[in-house]
Each structure stands twice: as C-alpha cells, then as structure tokens.
Short mmCIF file of C-alpha atoms in Angstrom, two decimals:
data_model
loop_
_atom_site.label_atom_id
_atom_site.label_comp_id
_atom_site.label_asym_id
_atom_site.label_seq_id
_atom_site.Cartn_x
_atom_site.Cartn_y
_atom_site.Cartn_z
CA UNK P 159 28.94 -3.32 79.05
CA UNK P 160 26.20 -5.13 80.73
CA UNK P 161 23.52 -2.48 79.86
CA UNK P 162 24.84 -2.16 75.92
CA UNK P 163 24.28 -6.29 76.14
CA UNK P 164 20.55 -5.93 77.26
CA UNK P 165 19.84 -2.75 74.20
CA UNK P 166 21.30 -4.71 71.66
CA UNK P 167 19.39 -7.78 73.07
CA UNK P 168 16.14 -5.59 73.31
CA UNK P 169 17.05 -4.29 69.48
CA UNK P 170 17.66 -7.79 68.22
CA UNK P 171 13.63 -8.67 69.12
CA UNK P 172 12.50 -5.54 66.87
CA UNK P 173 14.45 -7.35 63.90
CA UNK P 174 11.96 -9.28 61.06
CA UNK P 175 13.07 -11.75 58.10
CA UNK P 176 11.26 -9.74 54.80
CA UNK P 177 11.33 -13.17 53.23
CA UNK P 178 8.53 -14.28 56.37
CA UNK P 179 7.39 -10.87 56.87
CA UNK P 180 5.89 -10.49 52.98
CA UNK P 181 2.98 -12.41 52.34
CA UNK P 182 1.75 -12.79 48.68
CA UNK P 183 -2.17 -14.47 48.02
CA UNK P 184 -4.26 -14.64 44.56
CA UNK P 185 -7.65 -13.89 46.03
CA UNK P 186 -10.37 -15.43 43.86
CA UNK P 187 -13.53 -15.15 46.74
CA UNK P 188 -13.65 -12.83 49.72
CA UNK P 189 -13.15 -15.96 52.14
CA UNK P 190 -9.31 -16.28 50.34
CA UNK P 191 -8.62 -13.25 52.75
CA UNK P 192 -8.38 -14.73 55.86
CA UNK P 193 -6.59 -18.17 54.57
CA UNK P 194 -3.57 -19.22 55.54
CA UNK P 195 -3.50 -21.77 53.14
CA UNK P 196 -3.32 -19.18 49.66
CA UNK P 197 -0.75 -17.69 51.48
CA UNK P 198 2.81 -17.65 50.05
CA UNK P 199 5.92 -15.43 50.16
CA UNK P 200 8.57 -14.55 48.41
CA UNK P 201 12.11 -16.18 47.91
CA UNK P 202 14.28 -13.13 47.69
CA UNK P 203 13.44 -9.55 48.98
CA UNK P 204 17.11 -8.10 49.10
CA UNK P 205 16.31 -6.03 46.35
CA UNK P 206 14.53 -4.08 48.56
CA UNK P 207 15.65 -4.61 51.82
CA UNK P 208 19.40 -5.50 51.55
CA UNK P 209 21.74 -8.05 51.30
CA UNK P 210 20.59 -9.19 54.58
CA UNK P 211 16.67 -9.35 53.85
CA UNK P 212 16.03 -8.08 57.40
CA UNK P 213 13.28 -5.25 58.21
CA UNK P 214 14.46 -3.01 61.43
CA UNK P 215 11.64 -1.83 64.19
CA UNK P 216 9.06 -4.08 64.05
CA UNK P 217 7.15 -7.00 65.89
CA UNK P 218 5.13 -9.73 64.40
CA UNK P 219 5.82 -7.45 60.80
CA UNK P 220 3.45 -8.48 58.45
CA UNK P 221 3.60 -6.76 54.69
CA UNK P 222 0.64 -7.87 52.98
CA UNK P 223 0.46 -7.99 49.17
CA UNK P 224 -2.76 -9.29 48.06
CA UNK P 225 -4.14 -9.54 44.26
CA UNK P 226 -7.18 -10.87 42.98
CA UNK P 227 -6.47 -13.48 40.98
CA UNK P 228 -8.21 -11.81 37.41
CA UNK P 229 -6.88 -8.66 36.86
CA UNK P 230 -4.23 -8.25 39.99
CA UNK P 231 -6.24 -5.71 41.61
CA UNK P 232 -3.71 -5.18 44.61
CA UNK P 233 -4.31 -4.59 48.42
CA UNK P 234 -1.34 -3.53 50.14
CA UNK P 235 -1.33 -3.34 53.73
CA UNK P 236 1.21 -3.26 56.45
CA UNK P 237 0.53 -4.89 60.22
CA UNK P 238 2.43 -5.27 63.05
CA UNK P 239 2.03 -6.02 66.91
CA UNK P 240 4.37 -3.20 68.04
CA UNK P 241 7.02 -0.92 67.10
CA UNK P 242 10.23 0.61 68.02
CA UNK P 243 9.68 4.20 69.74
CA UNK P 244 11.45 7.27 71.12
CA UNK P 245 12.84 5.50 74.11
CA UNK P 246 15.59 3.48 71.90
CA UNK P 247 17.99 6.83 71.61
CA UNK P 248 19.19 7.71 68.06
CA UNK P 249 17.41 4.00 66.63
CA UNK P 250 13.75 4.77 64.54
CA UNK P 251 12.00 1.90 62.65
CA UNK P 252 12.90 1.24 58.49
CA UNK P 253 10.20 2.68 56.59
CA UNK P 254 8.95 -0.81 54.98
CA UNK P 255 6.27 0.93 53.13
CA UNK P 256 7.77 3.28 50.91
CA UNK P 257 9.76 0.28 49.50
CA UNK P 258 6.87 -1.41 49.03
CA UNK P 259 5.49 1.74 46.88
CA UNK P 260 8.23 2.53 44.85
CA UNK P 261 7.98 -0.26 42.68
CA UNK P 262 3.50 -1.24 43.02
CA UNK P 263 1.63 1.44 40.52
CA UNK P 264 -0.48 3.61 41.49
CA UNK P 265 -4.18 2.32 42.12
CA UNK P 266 -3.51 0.00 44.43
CA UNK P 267 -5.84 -0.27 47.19
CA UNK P 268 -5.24 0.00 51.26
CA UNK P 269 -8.97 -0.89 52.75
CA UNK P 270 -10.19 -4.03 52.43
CA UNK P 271 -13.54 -3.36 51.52
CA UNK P 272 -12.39 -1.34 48.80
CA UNK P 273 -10.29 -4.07 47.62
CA UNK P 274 -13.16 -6.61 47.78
CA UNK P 275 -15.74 -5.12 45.99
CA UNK P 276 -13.16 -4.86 43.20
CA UNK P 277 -13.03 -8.16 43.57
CA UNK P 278 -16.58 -8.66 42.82
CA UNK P 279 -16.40 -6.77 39.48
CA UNK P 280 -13.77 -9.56 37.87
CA UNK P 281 -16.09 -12.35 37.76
CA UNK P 282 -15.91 -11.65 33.75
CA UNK P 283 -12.24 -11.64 33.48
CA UNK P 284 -10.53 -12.96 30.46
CA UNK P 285 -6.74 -13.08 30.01
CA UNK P 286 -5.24 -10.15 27.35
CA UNK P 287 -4.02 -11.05 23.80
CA UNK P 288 -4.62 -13.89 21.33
CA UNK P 289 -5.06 -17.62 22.14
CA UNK P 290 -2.53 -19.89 21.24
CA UNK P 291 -2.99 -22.87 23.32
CA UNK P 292 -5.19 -24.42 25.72
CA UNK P 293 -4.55 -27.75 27.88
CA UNK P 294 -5.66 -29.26 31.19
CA UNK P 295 -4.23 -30.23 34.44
CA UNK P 296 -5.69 -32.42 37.33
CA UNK P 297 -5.61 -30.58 40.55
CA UNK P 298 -6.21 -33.16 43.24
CA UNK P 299 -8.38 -30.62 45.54
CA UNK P 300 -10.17 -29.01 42.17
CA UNK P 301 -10.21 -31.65 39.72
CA UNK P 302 -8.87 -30.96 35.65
CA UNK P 303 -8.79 -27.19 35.58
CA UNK P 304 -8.65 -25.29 32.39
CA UNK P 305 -5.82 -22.94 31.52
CA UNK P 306 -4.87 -20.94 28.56
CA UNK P 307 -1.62 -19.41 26.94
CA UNK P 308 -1.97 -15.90 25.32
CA UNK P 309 -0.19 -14.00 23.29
CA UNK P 310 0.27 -10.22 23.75
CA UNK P 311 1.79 -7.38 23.12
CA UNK P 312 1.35 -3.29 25.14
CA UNK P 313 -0.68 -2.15 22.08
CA UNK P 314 -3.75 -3.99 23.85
CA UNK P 315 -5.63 -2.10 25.48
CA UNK P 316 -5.28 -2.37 29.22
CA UNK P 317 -2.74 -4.84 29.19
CA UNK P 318 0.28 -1.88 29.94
CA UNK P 319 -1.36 -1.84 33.42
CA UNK P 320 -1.80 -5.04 33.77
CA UNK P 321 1.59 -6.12 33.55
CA UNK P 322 3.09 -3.23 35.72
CA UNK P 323 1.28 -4.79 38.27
CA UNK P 324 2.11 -8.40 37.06
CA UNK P 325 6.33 -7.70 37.22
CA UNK P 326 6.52 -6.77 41.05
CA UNK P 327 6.41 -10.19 41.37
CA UNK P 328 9.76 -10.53 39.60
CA UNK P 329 11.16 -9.32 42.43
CA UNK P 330 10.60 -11.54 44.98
CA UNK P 331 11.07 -14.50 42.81
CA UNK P 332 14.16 -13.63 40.39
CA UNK P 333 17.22 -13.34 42.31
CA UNK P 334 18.67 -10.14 39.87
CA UNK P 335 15.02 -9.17 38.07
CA UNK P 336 14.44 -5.83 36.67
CA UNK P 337 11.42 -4.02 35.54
CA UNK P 338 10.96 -4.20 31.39
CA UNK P 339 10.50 -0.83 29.60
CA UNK P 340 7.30 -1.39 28.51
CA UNK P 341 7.98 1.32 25.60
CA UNK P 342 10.99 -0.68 23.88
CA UNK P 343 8.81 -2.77 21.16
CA UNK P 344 12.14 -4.93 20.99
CA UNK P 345 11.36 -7.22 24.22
CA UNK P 346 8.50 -8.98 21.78
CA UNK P 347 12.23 -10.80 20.43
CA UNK P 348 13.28 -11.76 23.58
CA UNK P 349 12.67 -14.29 26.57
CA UNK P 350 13.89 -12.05 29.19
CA UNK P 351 11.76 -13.41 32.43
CA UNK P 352 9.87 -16.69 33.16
CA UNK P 353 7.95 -16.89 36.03
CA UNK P 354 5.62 -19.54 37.33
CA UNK P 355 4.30 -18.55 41.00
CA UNK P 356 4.47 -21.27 44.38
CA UNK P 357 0.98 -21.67 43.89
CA UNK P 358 1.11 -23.30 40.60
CA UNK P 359 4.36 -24.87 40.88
CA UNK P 360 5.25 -28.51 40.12
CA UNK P 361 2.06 -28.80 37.74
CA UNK P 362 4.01 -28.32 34.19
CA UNK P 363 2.65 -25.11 33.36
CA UNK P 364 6.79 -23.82 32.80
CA UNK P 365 7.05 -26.36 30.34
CA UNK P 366 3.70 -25.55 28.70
CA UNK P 367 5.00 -22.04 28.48
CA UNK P 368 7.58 -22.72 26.90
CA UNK P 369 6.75 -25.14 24.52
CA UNK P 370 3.99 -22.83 23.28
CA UNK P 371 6.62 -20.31 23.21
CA UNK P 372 9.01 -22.22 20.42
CA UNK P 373 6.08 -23.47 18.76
CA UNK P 374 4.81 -19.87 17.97
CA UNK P 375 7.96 -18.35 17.22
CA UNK P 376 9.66 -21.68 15.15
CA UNK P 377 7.10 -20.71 12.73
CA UNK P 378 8.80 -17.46 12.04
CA UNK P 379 11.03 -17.21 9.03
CA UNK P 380 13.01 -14.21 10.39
CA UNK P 381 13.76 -16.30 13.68
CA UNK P 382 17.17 -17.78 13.55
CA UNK P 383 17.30 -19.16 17.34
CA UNK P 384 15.26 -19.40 20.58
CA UNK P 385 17.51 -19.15 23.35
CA UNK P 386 17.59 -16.97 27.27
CA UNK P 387 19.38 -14.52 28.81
CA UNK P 388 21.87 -16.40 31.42
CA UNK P 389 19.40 -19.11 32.24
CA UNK P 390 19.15 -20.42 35.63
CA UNK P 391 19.85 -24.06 36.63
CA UNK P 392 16.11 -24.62 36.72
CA UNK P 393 15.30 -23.16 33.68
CA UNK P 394 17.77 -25.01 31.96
CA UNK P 395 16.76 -28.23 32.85
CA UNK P 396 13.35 -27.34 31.77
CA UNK P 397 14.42 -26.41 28.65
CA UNK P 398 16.77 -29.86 28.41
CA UNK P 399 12.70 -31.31 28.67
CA UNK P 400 10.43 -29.25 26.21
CA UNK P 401 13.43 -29.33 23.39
CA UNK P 402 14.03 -33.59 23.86
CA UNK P 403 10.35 -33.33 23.85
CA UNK P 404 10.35 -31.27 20.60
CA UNK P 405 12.99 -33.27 18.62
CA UNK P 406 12.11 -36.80 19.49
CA UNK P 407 9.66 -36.09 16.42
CA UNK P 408 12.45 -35.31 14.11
CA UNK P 409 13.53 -38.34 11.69
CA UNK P 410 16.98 -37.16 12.52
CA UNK P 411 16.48 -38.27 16.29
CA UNK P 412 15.12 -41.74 15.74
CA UNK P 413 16.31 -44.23 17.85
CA UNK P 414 18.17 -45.90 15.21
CA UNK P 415 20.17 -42.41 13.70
CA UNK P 416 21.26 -41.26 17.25
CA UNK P 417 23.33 -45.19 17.85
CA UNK P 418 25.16 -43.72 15.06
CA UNK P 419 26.05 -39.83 17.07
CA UNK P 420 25.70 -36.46 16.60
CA UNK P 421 25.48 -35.19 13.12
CA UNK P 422 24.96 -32.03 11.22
CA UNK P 423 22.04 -33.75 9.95
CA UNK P 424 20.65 -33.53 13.34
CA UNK P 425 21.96 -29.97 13.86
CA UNK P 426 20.14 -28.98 10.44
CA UNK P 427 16.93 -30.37 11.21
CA UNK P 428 16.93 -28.79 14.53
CA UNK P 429 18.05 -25.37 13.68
CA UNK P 430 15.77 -25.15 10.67
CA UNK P 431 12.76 -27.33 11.83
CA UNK P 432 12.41 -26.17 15.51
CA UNK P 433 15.42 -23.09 15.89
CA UNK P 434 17.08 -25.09 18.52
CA UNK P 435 20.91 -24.15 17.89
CA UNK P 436 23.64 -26.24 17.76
CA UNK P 437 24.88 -26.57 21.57
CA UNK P 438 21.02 -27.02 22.58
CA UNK P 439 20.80 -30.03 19.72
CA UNK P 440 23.71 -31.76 20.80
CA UNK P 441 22.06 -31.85 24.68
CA UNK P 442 19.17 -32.90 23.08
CA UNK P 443 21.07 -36.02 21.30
CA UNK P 444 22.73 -37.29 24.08
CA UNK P 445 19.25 -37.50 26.48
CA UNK P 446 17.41 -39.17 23.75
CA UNK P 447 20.56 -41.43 22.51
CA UNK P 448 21.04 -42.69 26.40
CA UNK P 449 16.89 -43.55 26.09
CA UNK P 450 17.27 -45.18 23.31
CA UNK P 451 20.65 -47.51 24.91
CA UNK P 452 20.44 -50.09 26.66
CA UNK P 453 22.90 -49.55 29.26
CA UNK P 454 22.68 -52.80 30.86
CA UNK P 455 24.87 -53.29 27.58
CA UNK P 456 28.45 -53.36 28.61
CA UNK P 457 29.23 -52.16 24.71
CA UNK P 458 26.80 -49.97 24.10
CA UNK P 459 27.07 -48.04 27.63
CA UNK P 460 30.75 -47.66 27.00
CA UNK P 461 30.40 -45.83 23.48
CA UNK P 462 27.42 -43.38 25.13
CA UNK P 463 30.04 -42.76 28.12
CA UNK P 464 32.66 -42.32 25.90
CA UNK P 465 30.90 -39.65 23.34
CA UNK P 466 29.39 -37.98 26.09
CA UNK P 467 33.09 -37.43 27.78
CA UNK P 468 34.21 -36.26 24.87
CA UNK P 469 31.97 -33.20 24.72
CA UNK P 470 33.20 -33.03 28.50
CA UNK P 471 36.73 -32.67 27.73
CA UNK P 472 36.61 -30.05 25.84
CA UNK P 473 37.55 -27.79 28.58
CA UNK P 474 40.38 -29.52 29.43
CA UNK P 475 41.68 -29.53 25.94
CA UNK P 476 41.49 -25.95 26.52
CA UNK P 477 43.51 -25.63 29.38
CA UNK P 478 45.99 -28.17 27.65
CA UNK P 479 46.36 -25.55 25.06
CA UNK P 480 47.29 -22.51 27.10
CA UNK P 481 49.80 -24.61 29.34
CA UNK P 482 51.78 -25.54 26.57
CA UNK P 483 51.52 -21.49 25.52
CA UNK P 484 52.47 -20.42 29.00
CA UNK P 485 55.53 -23.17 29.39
CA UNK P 486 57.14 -20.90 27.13
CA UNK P 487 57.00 -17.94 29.36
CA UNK P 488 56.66 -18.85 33.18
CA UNK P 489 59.19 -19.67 35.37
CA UNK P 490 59.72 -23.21 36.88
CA UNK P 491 58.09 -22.21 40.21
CA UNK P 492 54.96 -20.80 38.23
CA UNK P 493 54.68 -23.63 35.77
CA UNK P 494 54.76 -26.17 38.57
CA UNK P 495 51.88 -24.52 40.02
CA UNK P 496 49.90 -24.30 36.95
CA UNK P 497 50.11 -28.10 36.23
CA UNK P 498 49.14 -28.52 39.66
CA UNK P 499 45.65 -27.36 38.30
CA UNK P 500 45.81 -29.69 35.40
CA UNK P 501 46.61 -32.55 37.06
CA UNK P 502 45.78 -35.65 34.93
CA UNK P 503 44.29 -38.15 37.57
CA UNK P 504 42.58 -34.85 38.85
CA UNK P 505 41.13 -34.49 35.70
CA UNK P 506 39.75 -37.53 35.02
CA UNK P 507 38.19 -37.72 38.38
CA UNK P 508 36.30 -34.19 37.60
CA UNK P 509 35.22 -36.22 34.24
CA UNK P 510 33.97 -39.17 35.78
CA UNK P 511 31.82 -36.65 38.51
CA UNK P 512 30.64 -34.25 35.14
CA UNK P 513 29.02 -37.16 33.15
CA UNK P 514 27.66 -38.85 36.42
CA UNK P 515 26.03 -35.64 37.09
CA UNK P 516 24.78 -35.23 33.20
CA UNK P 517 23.67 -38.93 33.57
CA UNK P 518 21.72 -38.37 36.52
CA UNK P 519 20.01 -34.95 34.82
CA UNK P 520 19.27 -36.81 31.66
CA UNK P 521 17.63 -40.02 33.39
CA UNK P 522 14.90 -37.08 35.24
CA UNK P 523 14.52 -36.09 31.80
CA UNK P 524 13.97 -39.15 30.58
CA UNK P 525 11.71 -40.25 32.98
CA UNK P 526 9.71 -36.91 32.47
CA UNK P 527 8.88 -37.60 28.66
CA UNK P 528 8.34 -41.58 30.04
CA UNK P 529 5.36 -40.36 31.98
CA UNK P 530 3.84 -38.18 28.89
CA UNK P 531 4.49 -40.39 25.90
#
C-alpha cells in the first residue's frame, strides 16, 4: 500500500492546470517575446483537455500560443522541464500538442525566428472590411490610442484566414464556443460570439462594439430585432448599458414620460427607431425611470418599487396558475408539498431579494452613462 502511496504521489507532480499551462501574448515588437507582462491565459481549456482542465506527464508545462498582434501570425510552441518516461509502468504523457493542432490552421509557425521576421513584414497592417467607426481611449502607460470598428464579411480577400486564426481564441474564453462555418453567408444576421481579450478588458471597447453594431444594423429596413444567442450574465449587463445609452435620446424616454411608466409608445419608438424589442425596452425604462427618481422621495421610490415588482411577479402569477390547475388532480400529500414551494411569505422574500438585486444592477448602469454624459 505504502509503495502505490509514493507512485500516485510521484504521478500527482507530473499533473499541470491547462488554464496556467497555456499562455496567450499579442506580440507587436520582438522584445514582447520574452515579457511576462503581455502574457495572459485562458479562462476555460476543458474543451480540449476535459472537464478537469488538467494536462498528464509534464513538469513546468508551458503551451505557448503567440500571435502578432496585426495579422495573428501564430507561434506555437510547447516547453517543459521534464517528462514522464518508461519507468512509470503502463502511464505515458497526454499528447498536448495534437490538441493544440486540431483546431490552429495550418501555417502556423514553430521557430521563433521564423515567427519574428513575420513579424517584421506587418508593420503595414490594416484591419479587413469597411470603416464604420473610430473613437479613442486613454491608456495610462500609452496615452489616447486609436482604434477602429470594421465591418466585414469572407468575400474579402484574406479575411477567411484571418479569422480561422482569430476564433481559436473562442475557446479559451467562451465557456461552450464553437467554430462558425465560414461558408454559411447566414451568420452576417446573427451575433453569435463577442469577444474582447484580457488585454483590452475594462476599457469599453464591448460596449463600443456593440453600439456600432445596432447602429449599423438599426438602419436596416429588413431588420426587425437585434438580440443574442443565450447571452451571458456579462453580456447582458452590457447590453442593459449601450441600449439605456441608445434610448435616453428617444422623446419617449424623457425624464418626464417615464414618471408616467411603460408604454407602447415607448415600445414603438424603440422597436422601430433603434430594433430594441419589447422585453429589452421595458429594462431599458425602468434604469432610466429610477435615474430620473428621486428616491430619497418616500412617494416616488414606492411607485418605482412597486412597478418594478410587478414585472417581478410575473413568475409567481405563473406558478399561481398551475397550482390552482393541479389542486384539481393531486392528492392531499402532493398538493401540500407543492404549496410548500409557493409559499407566500417565501415569495415575497424572493421579491424583495429580485428587485434589490435589479436595483443594485441598474444603479452600475446608471453610474456608467453618469460618467459619459
């Protein structure tokens, strides 16, 4: 027992976290090789190497993904200070590289000098497609940098290659990402993916995106909504942002129409003006009504709580509904353990945490569009 200890002991050392092992750089200049400081990695890598995100044979792993920052010319090199051999009976290292090739195209580099001389050819870079918006941000170590949103599609030239070397990162970034067909013409109608990497995170270039993004497409007449694919909690709180941002423009929104609540004046305006649909306008009206109260007013605070609960409720109406369907078929002993569930004080106390919650999201939003009025 004592020696099967000390193997799985010995084992346990040749065991590496992908999510540490990975690293991920932007390489502008040949110096960006060797610092640590572009260095980032990736939040999820179990979609190619398991649940558990561990890599099997390997000390001081090190799976390095380099790109230069133009074109995403990638290096791809794998390093390690030693390695599981014959003498562990039946055990071999995981191949970590062939994961790393099924899903990089072809072209990638492996030699470092290879990779920067490459590098040296993208001085002259420009981004694919058409321009449809430019703005600044100040970057406290580089000053007010200069970036760009384009627009387009596979038909330019070079940009198919481009982007199959642009979506690995969708893997170590988007918890359930998958690869676009890049020959189904149809993705042009949808937002499938949005991705902003660590290094340019926390600077407003997701809601940039996306407000370039509704501003192109609201201009469409065949465009009846702008909406995403199961949104994540980030996204959607982004979104909360660049719409209130959108529709605080709208005469429908003044300060003095949303006292009086949510109409389908409001709903009109925002579905034909902007293609923000109904569920998305109503968000919209409750973070730019509770700007607009003062909730220091006892009156006022109590008819925002109020008509935000009663969106809240809705729910529970629900569930109101099918126990009064179900009392007519359940026996006692079932039925008493239904309205367990429904539980009135319970329910109110699940209210009370909801809007507290949507309070707390809307004043970040609302403090957001305070800093860039």
């Amino acid at each position: 027992m004592a020696g099967v200890n000390a193997m799985e002991k010995k084992l346990a050392e040749y065991k590496c976290d992908t999510n540490e092992a990975i690293c991920l750089k932007l390489v502008r200049f040949p110096e960006d090789l060797e610092d640590d400081g572009t260095t980032f990695h990736p939040e999820y890598s179990h979609q190619l190497y398991g649940d558990d995100e561990v890599a099997f044979g390997y000390k001081g792993l090190q799976i390095q993904l380099y790109y230069s920052a133009g074109n995403l010319s990638t290096l791809f090199k794998v390093k390690y200070s030693s390695k599981v051999t014959e003498k562990f009976d039946c055990v071999e290292a995981d191949d970590v590289e062939v994961k790393i090739r099924d899903i990089i195209p072809a072209g990638f580099s492996c030699s470092t000098d290879d990779f920067v001389s490459r590098l040296e050819k993208e001085a002259n870079f420009r981004p694919f497609g058409n321009l449809l918006h430019t703005y600044k941000v100040h970057n406290e170590e580089a000053g007010e940098l200069t970036y760009q949103i384009c627009k387009v599609d596979m038909a330019c030239p070079g940009f198919q290659e481009y982007h199959g070397r642009l979506q690995t990162f969708l893997m170590w970034f988007i918890e359930t990402a998958s690869f676009i067909d890049a020959d189904d013409d149809r993705w042009d109608f949808f937002l499938v993916q949005m991705l902003v990497l660590p290094p340019f995170q926390g600077e407003g270039h997701g809601a940039q995106l996306l407000e370039a993004v509704h501003r192109f497409y609201c201009t469409l007449p065949k465009v009846q909504d702008i909406t995403a694919e199961d949104p994540s909690e980030s996204y959607v709180k982004l979104r909360d942002f660049v719409l209130a941002k959108l529709c605080r423009a709208l005469p429908s929104f003044a300060p003095d129409k949303l006292q009086l609540g949510f109409s389908e004046v409001m709903v009109k305006e925002a579905q034909d003006t902007l293609k923000i649909n109904k569920k998305h306008a109503r968000r919209v009206y409750e973070i730019l009504r509770l700007k607009a109260t003062d909730m220091a007013d006892e009156a006022k605070a109590r008819d925002y709580r109020l008509d935000v609960k009663r969106r809240l409720f809705g729910p529970y109406k629900k569930n109101q509904r099918e126990l009064t369907k179900m009392m007519k078929c359940l026996r006692p002993e079932e039925l008493v353990s239904h309205i367990r569930h429904i539980d009135t004080d319970v329910q109110h106390q699940e209210l009370e945490k909801s809007y507290q919650e949507v309070l707390d999201e809307y004043r970040r939003i609302i403090e957001r569009l305070a800093s860039q009025a």
